[in-house]
């Protein structure tokens, strides 16, 4: 089965999708995106992803071209047109094509593109043994709450991880934890789950919210507050979270073991809670 994508009102095979070279997404990275995980053909936390999309569009002063109902229908359509029960739907809205000039063009139609890929959750081996990460200072811009397609900073960071045979780069700004190149970061210290608060320095992760809700509902002590680099380095557990990684334990940082070098008890509990929660939500949606 061919990959079917959506571009500006039409569904078509991926290889037929074309955009003008003057699209501001191509020229300036002037656009925003979302990724929603789909389990058993049901999008997970779609309302929250649509709310974050609106936040990102507001952040770049771009009108939302579709209503939430229209987005929802489109996402269900693309899922139905592609194979596999578990998918990751990616979509982006850019400011459209116009003569190259930095300022916003007047009355240009935004470009809407959507595709869906097979969803691959982390292999058992990563869940059971954890993953290696490295660290770096966060050199990205100061509007990281906008899910912008301008991901050069994140791509440069991710490549450093790949070069070091690590999964992710955990970043610090002025000595405090922000997030990783494509995930949020949690830390366990003396039984307390810590993560930086949502602000302009981090993407407000949908998985981040799920993890916090599960911690609160299950009596895991939790605090959203600034986490200093020294606290993270001395933590018993470090996790990364994202829609595609779900929750993964970081078992080494810059080549040094985190805790005893194995996924910790709080991680194992949260991972089980997350899987359970997913099943419950999906059963309810079915
Ligand atoms: N990225 N922080 C960054 C910088 C991210 O790119 C992501 C996710 C997250 C986690 O957000 P969520 O829990 O909503 O997936 C945090 C996606 C998956 C991507 O760009 O492919």
Short mmCIF file of C-alpha atoms and ligand atoms in Angstrom, two decimals:
data_model
loop_
_atom_site.label_atom_id
_atom_site.label_comp_id
_atom_site.label_asym_id
_atom_site.label_seq_id
_atom_site.Cartn_x
_atom_site.Cartn_y
_atom_site.Cartn_z
CA UNK A 1 0.00 0.00 0.00
CA UNK A 2 1.33 3.44 -0.98
CA UNK A 3 1.82 6.18 1.61
CA UNK A 4 -1.07 8.60 1.18
CA UNK A 5 -0.58 12.20 2.25
CA UNK A 6 -2.79 15.28 2.39
CA UNK A 7 -1.75 18.56 0.82
CA UNK A 8 -3.94 21.66 0.63
CA UNK A 9 -7.31 19.95 0.34
CA UNK A 10 -6.34 16.78 -1.51
CA UNK A 11 -5.17 13.28 -0.70
CA UNK A 12 -2.44 11.88 -2.95
CA UNK A 13 0.46 9.41 -2.97
CA UNK A 14 3.49 10.83 -1.15
CA UNK A 15 5.58 10.93 -4.34
CA UNK A 16 3.01 13.18 -6.04
CA UNK A 17 2.96 15.85 -3.30
CA UNK A 18 4.64 19.09 -4.40
CA UNK A 19 4.98 22.54 -2.86
CA UNK A 20 6.25 25.73 -4.53
CA UNK A 21 9.92 26.46 -3.76
CA UNK A 22 8.90 29.87 -2.40
CA UNK A 23 6.85 28.29 0.38
CA UNK A 24 7.90 30.11 3.55
CA UNK A 25 8.20 26.77 5.29
CA UNK A 26 10.98 25.92 2.85
CA UNK A 27 12.58 29.39 2.70
CA UNK A 28 12.30 30.50 6.36
CA UNK A 29 11.10 27.50 8.36
CA UNK A 30 8.02 29.70 8.88
CA UNK A 31 5.50 27.17 10.14
CA UNK A 32 4.44 24.92 12.99
CA UNK A 33 3.69 21.22 13.31
CA UNK A 34 2.23 18.46 15.44
CA UNK A 35 2.78 14.73 15.85
CA UNK A 36 -0.03 12.63 17.33
CA UNK A 37 0.38 8.94 18.13
CA UNK A 38 -2.38 6.67 16.88
CA UNK A 39 -2.99 3.34 18.62
CA UNK A 40 -5.40 0.79 17.12
CA UNK A 41 -6.42 3.58 14.71
CA UNK A 42 -7.43 5.92 17.57
CA UNK A 43 -5.48 9.18 17.94
CA UNK A 44 -4.21 9.50 21.52
CA UNK A 45 -4.89 12.83 23.27
CA UNK A 46 -5.94 14.54 20.07
CA UNK A 47 -7.78 17.40 21.80
CA UNK A 48 -4.55 18.28 23.63
CA UNK A 49 -2.51 18.19 20.41
CA UNK A 50 -5.05 20.48 18.73
CA UNK A 51 -4.87 22.88 21.66
CA UNK A 52 -1.06 22.96 21.40
CA UNK A 53 -1.30 23.51 17.64
CA UNK A 54 -3.46 26.58 18.32
CA UNK A 55 -0.88 27.81 20.85
CA UNK A 56 1.91 27.39 18.26
CA UNK A 57 -0.13 29.14 15.53
CA UNK A 58 -0.91 32.02 17.92
CA UNK A 59 2.80 32.19 18.73
CA UNK A 60 3.70 32.84 15.08
CA UNK A 61 0.59 34.95 14.35
CA UNK A 62 -0.88 32.55 11.81
CA UNK A 63 -4.63 31.96 11.64
CA UNK A 64 -5.68 28.35 12.13
CA UNK A 65 -6.81 27.28 8.65
CA UNK A 66 -9.11 24.53 9.98
CA UNK A 67 -11.51 24.05 12.87
CA UNK A 68 -10.84 21.34 15.47
CA UNK A 69 -13.63 19.25 13.90
CA UNK A 70 -12.03 19.60 10.47
CA UNK A 71 -8.60 18.62 11.84
CA UNK A 72 -10.14 15.64 13.61
CA UNK A 73 -11.86 14.43 10.46
CA UNK A 74 -8.68 14.89 8.42
CA UNK A 75 -6.61 12.92 10.90
CA UNK A 76 -9.13 10.07 10.91
CA UNK A 77 -9.18 10.13 7.09
CA UNK A 78 -5.39 9.94 6.77
CA UNK A 79 -5.25 7.10 9.30
CA UNK A 80 -7.92 5.18 7.33
CA UNK A 81 -6.01 5.69 4.07
CA UNK A 82 -2.72 4.35 5.43
CA UNK A 83 -1.81 0.86 6.54
CA UNK A 84 -1.15 -0.29 10.09
CA UNK A 85 -3.25 0.09 13.22
CA UNK A 86 -0.55 2.04 15.07
CA UNK A 87 0.58 5.18 13.26
CA UNK A 88 2.21 8.54 13.98
CA UNK A 89 0.38 11.33 12.20
CA UNK A 90 2.54 14.35 11.39
CA UNK A 91 1.11 17.60 10.09
CA UNK A 92 2.34 21.10 9.53
CA UNK A 93 0.97 24.51 8.64
CA UNK A 94 3.29 27.01 6.99
CA UNK A 95 2.63 30.64 6.07
CA UNK A 96 2.38 29.68 2.39
CA UNK A 97 4.23 30.72 -0.77
CA UNK A 98 5.17 34.35 -1.42
CA UNK A 99 8.04 36.40 -2.89
CA UNK A 100 10.92 36.12 -0.44
CA UNK A 101 10.75 38.91 2.15
CA UNK A 102 11.11 38.49 5.90
CA UNK A 103 7.89 40.31 6.84
CA UNK A 104 4.61 38.43 6.62
CA UNK A 105 3.00 38.49 3.16
CA UNK A 106 -0.54 39.83 2.92
CA UNK A 107 -3.40 37.46 2.14
CA UNK A 108 -1.43 34.32 1.33
CA UNK A 109 -3.02 30.92 1.83
CA UNK A 110 -1.20 28.77 4.38
CA UNK A 111 0.14 25.42 3.23
CA UNK A 112 -1.34 22.44 5.06
CA UNK A 113 0.49 19.13 4.80
CA UNK A 114 -0.25 15.88 6.64
CA UNK A 115 1.30 12.41 6.48
CA UNK A 116 1.24 9.27 8.57
CA UNK A 117 4.03 6.83 9.30
CA UNK A 118 4.01 3.47 11.00
CA UNK A 119 4.25 4.07 14.74
CA UNK A 120 7.22 2.35 16.28
CA UNK A 121 7.25 2.36 20.04
CA UNK A 122 10.66 1.78 21.69
CA UNK A 123 11.97 -1.79 21.45
CA UNK A 124 11.75 -3.95 24.60
CA UNK A 125 15.52 -3.77 24.95
CA UNK A 126 15.38 0.03 25.42
CA UNK A 127 12.51 -0.22 27.88
CA UNK A 128 14.26 -2.90 29.94
CA UNK A 129 17.83 -1.59 29.86
CA UNK A 130 17.33 2.12 29.43
CA UNK A 131 19.13 4.37 26.95
CA UNK A 132 22.37 6.37 26.90
CA UNK A 133 22.19 10.16 26.59
CA UNK A 134 24.69 12.98 26.42
CA UNK A 135 24.35 16.58 27.57
CA UNK A 136 25.02 20.01 26.12
CA UNK A 137 24.18 23.61 26.74
CA UNK A 138 20.90 24.63 25.12
CA UNK A 139 21.73 26.95 22.23
CA UNK A 140 18.21 27.14 20.79
CA UNK A 141 16.01 30.24 20.64
CA UNK A 142 13.80 31.52 23.48
CA UNK A 143 10.42 30.41 22.09
CA UNK A 144 10.78 26.66 22.53
CA UNK A 145 7.11 26.42 23.57
CA UNK A 146 6.22 26.94 19.89
CA UNK A 147 6.34 23.64 18.01
CA UNK A 148 8.07 25.27 15.06
CA UNK A 149 9.25 23.46 11.94
CA UNK A 150 12.48 25.50 12.31
CA UNK A 151 14.20 22.58 14.03
CA UNK A 152 17.81 23.23 13.06
CA UNK A 153 18.91 23.62 16.67
CA UNK A 154 17.19 20.36 17.61
CA UNK A 155 18.65 18.57 14.56
CA UNK A 156 22.18 19.72 15.41
CA UNK A 157 21.67 18.54 18.97
CA UNK A 158 20.23 15.16 17.91
CA UNK A 159 23.14 14.55 15.55
CA UNK A 160 25.58 15.07 18.45
CA UNK A 161 23.73 12.28 20.24
CA UNK A 162 23.90 10.01 17.21
CA UNK A 163 27.62 10.75 16.83
CA UNK A 164 28.09 9.65 20.45
CA UNK A 165 25.92 6.48 20.07
CA UNK A 166 23.39 8.07 22.42
CA UNK A 167 19.62 8.37 22.01
CA UNK A 168 19.15 11.96 23.07
CA UNK A 169 20.88 15.13 24.18
CA UNK A 170 19.74 16.49 27.55
CA UNK A 171 20.12 20.28 27.54
CA UNK A 172 20.87 22.90 30.18
CA UNK A 173 20.38 26.65 29.91
CA UNK A 174 22.32 28.74 32.43
CA UNK A 175 22.90 25.60 34.48
CA UNK A 176 19.26 24.50 34.59
CA UNK A 177 17.61 21.57 32.81
CA UNK A 178 15.40 22.49 29.86
CA UNK A 179 14.53 19.41 27.78
CA UNK A 180 16.11 17.00 25.30
CA UNK A 181 16.43 17.43 21.53
CA UNK A 182 13.07 15.72 20.85
CA UNK A 183 11.67 14.90 24.29
CA UNK A 184 10.95 16.27 27.77
CA UNK A 185 13.05 15.20 30.74
CA UNK A 186 12.07 14.00 34.23
CA UNK A 187 14.32 13.32 37.20
CA UNK A 188 13.76 11.26 40.36
CA UNK A 189 15.54 12.50 43.49
CA UNK A 190 14.88 10.92 46.89
CA UNK A 191 11.62 9.46 45.60
CA UNK A 192 10.34 12.79 44.25
CA UNK A 193 9.62 13.18 40.54
CA UNK A 194 10.90 16.54 39.24
CA UNK A 195 10.59 18.26 35.88
CA UNK A 196 11.07 21.86 34.71
CA UNK A 197 7.87 23.91 34.63
CA UNK A 198 6.19 24.69 31.31
CA UNK A 199 7.51 27.98 30.01
CA UNK A 200 9.11 29.48 26.90
CA UNK A 201 12.22 27.28 27.32
CA UNK A 202 10.54 23.92 26.72
CA UNK A 203 7.92 22.35 24.50
CA UNK A 204 4.76 21.67 26.53
CA UNK A 205 4.82 17.92 25.87
CA UNK A 206 1.56 16.02 25.70
CA UNK A 207 3.34 12.99 27.19
CA UNK A 208 4.77 15.28 29.92
CA UNK A 209 1.18 16.07 30.96
CA UNK A 210 0.16 12.40 30.91
CA UNK A 211 3.13 11.47 33.13
CA UNK A 212 2.28 14.25 35.61
CA UNK A 213 -1.39 13.22 35.70
CA UNK A 214 -0.40 9.59 36.32
CA UNK A 215 2.05 10.60 39.07
CA UNK A 216 -0.61 12.69 40.80
CA UNK A 217 -3.32 10.03 40.45
CA UNK A 218 -1.04 7.32 41.84
CA UNK A 219 0.54 9.08 44.79
CA UNK A 220 4.01 9.54 43.28
CA UNK A 221 5.38 12.74 44.87
CA UNK A 222 5.84 15.29 42.10
CA UNK A 223 7.13 18.84 41.70
CA UNK A 224 7.41 21.02 38.58
CA UNK A 225 10.34 23.31 39.35
CA UNK A 226 13.70 24.33 37.98
CA UNK A 227 16.20 21.47 38.15
CA UNK A 228 19.86 22.38 38.46
CA UNK A 229 22.44 20.46 36.44
CA UNK A 230 24.10 19.22 39.64
CA UNK A 231 20.76 17.82 40.85
CA UNK A 232 20.23 16.01 37.59
CA UNK A 233 23.72 14.55 37.63
CA UNK A 234 23.18 13.24 41.18
CA UNK A 235 19.65 11.93 40.49
CA UNK A 236 18.69 8.30 41.07
CA UNK A 237 16.64 8.27 37.86
CA UNK A 238 16.38 10.32 34.68
CA UNK A 239 13.67 9.75 32.05
CA UNK A 240 12.84 11.14 28.64
CA UNK A 241 9.22 11.35 27.42
CA UNK A 242 7.62 11.95 24.04
CA UNK A 243 4.68 10.78 21.95
CA UNK A 244 6.83 8.24 20.11
CA UNK A 245 9.30 7.32 22.89
CA UNK A 246 6.55 7.25 25.53
CA UNK A 247 8.61 6.99 28.76
CA UNK A 248 12.21 5.76 28.63
CA UNK A 249 14.80 5.54 31.39
CA UNK A 250 18.13 7.24 30.78
CA UNK A 251 20.71 4.88 32.29
CA UNK A 252 23.87 6.71 31.30
CA UNK A 253 24.69 10.40 30.90
CA UNK A 254 27.92 11.39 29.17
CA UNK A 255 29.16 7.83 29.68
CA UNK A 256 28.50 7.80 33.45
CA UNK A 257 25.82 5.58 35.02
CA UNK A 258 22.61 7.23 36.24
CA UNK A 259 21.79 5.69 39.65
CA UNK A 260 22.85 2.07 39.50
CA UNK A 261 22.84 2.11 35.70
CA UNK A 262 19.50 0.30 35.39
CA UNK A 263 15.96 1.64 34.93
CA UNK A 264 14.80 2.52 38.45
CA UNK A 265 11.69 1.47 40.38
CA UNK A 266 9.81 4.75 39.82
CA UNK A 267 10.42 4.43 36.08
CA UNK A 268 9.18 0.83 36.04
CA UNK A 269 6.04 1.89 37.86
CA UNK A 270 5.42 4.85 35.55
CA UNK A 271 6.05 2.77 32.43
CA UNK A 272 3.45 0.22 33.58
CA UNK A 273 0.98 2.99 34.48
CA UNK A 274 1.48 4.60 31.08
CA UNK A 275 0.84 1.33 29.21
CA UNK A 276 -2.24 0.67 31.34
CA UNK A 277 -3.54 4.19 30.76
CA UNK A 278 -3.08 3.87 26.99
CA UNK A 279 -5.03 0.60 26.97
CA UNK A 280 -7.87 2.09 29.02
CA UNK A 281 -8.16 5.19 26.85
CA UNK A 282 -8.06 3.15 23.65
CA UNK A 283 -10.68 0.67 24.92
CA UNK A 284 -12.95 3.58 25.74
CA UNK A 285 -12.44 5.07 22.26
CA UNK A 286 -13.15 1.75 20.48
N1 LIG B 1 8.81 15.75 19.38
N2 LIG B 1 10.39 18.48 23.38
C1 LIG B 1 10.75 18.50 22.07
C2 LIG B 1 11.82 19.45 21.65
C3 LIG B 1 10.12 17.64 21.15
O1 LIG B 1 10.46 17.69 19.86
C4 LIG B 1 9.11 16.74 21.61
C5 LIG B 1 8.40 15.80 20.70
C6 LIG B 1 8.78 16.75 22.98
C7 LIG B 1 7.71 15.84 23.55
O2 LIG B 1 6.41 16.26 23.19
P1 LIG B 1 5.21 15.22 23.08
O3 LIG B 1 5.15 14.48 24.36
O4 LIG B 1 4.03 16.04 22.84
O5 LIG B 1 5.54 14.28 21.92
C8 LIG B 1 9.43 17.65 23.83
C9 LIG B 1 8.07 15.04 18.37
C10 LIG B 1 7.63 13.66 18.72
C11 LIG B 1 8.80 15.16 17.04
O6 LIG B 1 9.27 16.26 16.77
O7 LIG B 1 8.84 14.20 16.26
#
